[in-house]
Each structure stands twice: as C-alpha cells, then as structure tokens.
Amino acid sequence: MNKELVTKVNGYLANLGIEYVKLHNLHWNVVGLEFKATHEYLESLYDDTADALDEVAELLRKNGELPLASMKDYLDVATIKELDTKEIAIKDALTTACNDLETLNAQAIAIRTAADQAGDFALVNMMEDHLSDYSKKLWFIKSMLK
C-alpha cells in the first residue's frame, strides 16, 4: 500500500474512531417520543462502526502499516468532530449521525478511487462494501427524518 493510501486510510480510521465514540454519546443522551427505537438504532450504528474500525485497522496491519490507535491520534487527524455531552433531541441526533455518515461515505469514495488507481483490490473491495452499507444507513436515517 503506497503512503498516500496509508494516509487516506488512517484518516478514515480516525473518523471511524471519533464516530464510534460520538455514536455512543448520541445513544446514551438521545431524548424524545421515539426514544427506544432511536436509542436501539444508534446502538446498531456504533456496533457496525466498531466492526468497520477493526476491519480497516487490520487491513493496514496486513499491509505492514501501523493503524492510528489512540484518541489523541484520531483527534489530530479526524474531520468528524466530537460532540459535547448533553441531552439531544431525536431529530438532532439523527441529523448528526446522517451528516457524519455522509462524511464517511465521501471519504470511502475517495479511498476507493485511489485504491483502484493503485491496483489495491482488497481495499477497493472493502470500500465498496462500506459504501453499500452507508447507502442503506443513509436511506434509513433520511426516511426517519421525514
């Protein structure tokens, strides 16, 4: 894996790491009439994010690279921002999750394109899987926000 791809993938990993923590914040602190369903859906999102985080880190290791692995490293690199601890209305929680998923989706597209140009088919395949997953999640959340 070339250095440009390593940098892009570590940036994606950092965003996944921040998103994982942020989704916990949303899950724990969401409030509103549809609390239970939203609380459970946000839990499914952070569970899936944990799987993606591990998958991306392991791909870096398989390629002889070190994945970023600390919150400090994530915060230095991530474009997804942390969320203050506070109660958050369902619509705001879902909008936040949607915006972050759109960021991850755009990042996965850029990585997929660069990986294809570099002939890194394992990374292309991973990003295509992630893109398919983001497409479904974005559809769900946007439908919930109507």
XYZ file of C-alpha atoms in Angstrom:
146
model
C 0.000 0.000 0.000
C 1.505 3.326 -1.030
C 1.999 6.120 1.513
C -0.787 8.266 0.045
C -3.254 5.425 0.574
C -1.949 4.765 4.082
C -2.567 8.423 4.946
C -6.077 8.348 3.465
C -6.952 5.075 5.189
C -5.620 6.290 8.547
C -7.729 9.446 8.134
C -10.759 7.266 7.521
C -9.833 5.151 10.543
C -9.610 8.308 12.675
C -13.072 9.373 11.549
C -14.432 5.912 12.352
C -12.860 6.107 15.816
C -14.378 9.508 16.557
C -17.714 8.397 15.109
C -17.715 5.306 17.326
C -17.421 7.444 20.470
C -19.824 10.069 19.135
C -22.498 7.456 18.404
C -22.242 6.274 21.997
C -22.835 9.862 23.125
C -25.905 10.088 20.875
C -27.142 6.660 22.010
C -26.800 7.464 25.716
C -28.144 11.004 25.576
C -30.916 10.964 22.964
C -34.344 12.035 24.237
C -37.820 12.202 22.741
C -41.017 10.358 21.956
C -39.337 7.687 19.837
C -36.517 7.222 22.345
C -36.451 3.420 22.466
C -36.349 2.860 18.713
C -33.780 5.628 18.165
C -31.665 4.504 21.128
C -31.564 0.952 19.733
C -30.864 2.126 16.172
C -27.939 4.269 17.334
C -26.565 1.215 19.154
C -26.665 -0.762 15.898
C -24.757 2.066 14.206
C -21.956 2.065 16.780
C -21.749 -1.730 16.667
C -21.321 -1.575 12.884
C -18.789 1.242 13.240
C -16.737 -0.900 15.644
C -16.649 -3.671 13.025
C -15.537 -1.228 10.309
C -12.894 0.267 12.616
C -11.400 -3.166 13.261
C -11.588 -4.194 9.604
C -9.764 -1.065 8.422
C -7.069 -1.329 11.118
C -6.468 -4.989 10.292
C -6.133 -4.196 6.579
C -3.431 -1.669 7.419
C -1.602 -4.253 9.572
C -1.859 -6.887 6.811
C -0.094 -4.374 4.588
C 2.710 -3.864 7.099
C 1.419 -0.472 8.241
C 0.538 0.833 11.687
C -3.048 1.994 12.116
C -3.712 5.028 14.240
C -4.784 3.635 17.600
C -5.300 6.403 20.143
C -7.919 9.073 20.666
C -5.141 11.666 20.521
C -4.096 10.399 17.084
C -7.720 10.286 15.938
C -8.417 13.835 17.107
C -5.280 15.110 15.359
C -6.405 13.686 12.016
C -10.208 13.337 12.013
C -12.515 15.661 10.129
C -15.546 14.393 12.073
C -15.826 16.448 15.241
C -16.654 15.319 18.748
C -19.991 16.162 20.320
C -20.398 17.764 23.729
C -22.136 15.684 26.377
C -25.744 16.861 26.625
C -29.263 15.636 26.015
C -30.001 15.667 22.321
C -33.369 15.587 20.605
C -34.045 12.669 18.296
C -34.119 14.796 15.136
C -30.804 16.417 16.063
C -29.230 13.044 16.896
C -30.320 11.549 13.584
C -29.209 14.632 11.652
C -25.804 14.452 13.318
C -25.465 10.747 12.505
C -26.598 11.390 8.918
C -24.065 14.185 8.389
C -21.253 12.026 9.754
C -22.262 9.057 7.598
C -22.213 11.344 4.559
C -18.665 12.395 5.512
C -17.587 8.750 5.855
C -19.305 7.895 2.580
C -17.440 10.658 0.715
C -14.173 9.561 2.286
C -14.801 5.931 1.286
C -15.472 7.038 -2.315
C -12.151 8.905 -2.431
C -10.272 5.945 -0.956
C -11.981 3.521 -3.321
C -10.961 5.644 -6.310
C -7.339 5.975 -5.144
C -7.145 2.255 -4.314
C -8.435 1.343 -7.770
C -5.796 3.554 -9.392
C -3.132 1.878 -7.227
C -4.394 -1.616 -8.048
C -5.203 -2.349 -4.389
C -8.193 -4.584 -4.963
C -8.591 -5.673 -1.332
C -9.025 -2.030 -0.355
C -11.335 -1.390 -3.320
C -13.495 -4.311 -2.229
C -13.595 -3.134 1.393
C -14.596 0.393 0.405
C -17.305 -0.911 -1.925
C -18.732 -2.914 0.988
C -18.603 0.166 3.214
C -20.252 2.298 0.519
C -23.083 -0.201 0.159
C -23.568 -0.127 3.928
C -23.550 3.691 4.051
C -26.100 3.850 1.253
C -28.567 1.758 3.240
C -27.947 3.593 6.521
C -28.358 6.982 4.868
C -31.630 5.826 3.314
C -32.879 4.645 6.718
C -31.923 7.836 8.533
C -33.239 10.160 5.836
C -36.513 8.215 5.879
C -36.687 8.548 9.656
C -36.169 12.307 9.373
C -39.149 12.866 7.037
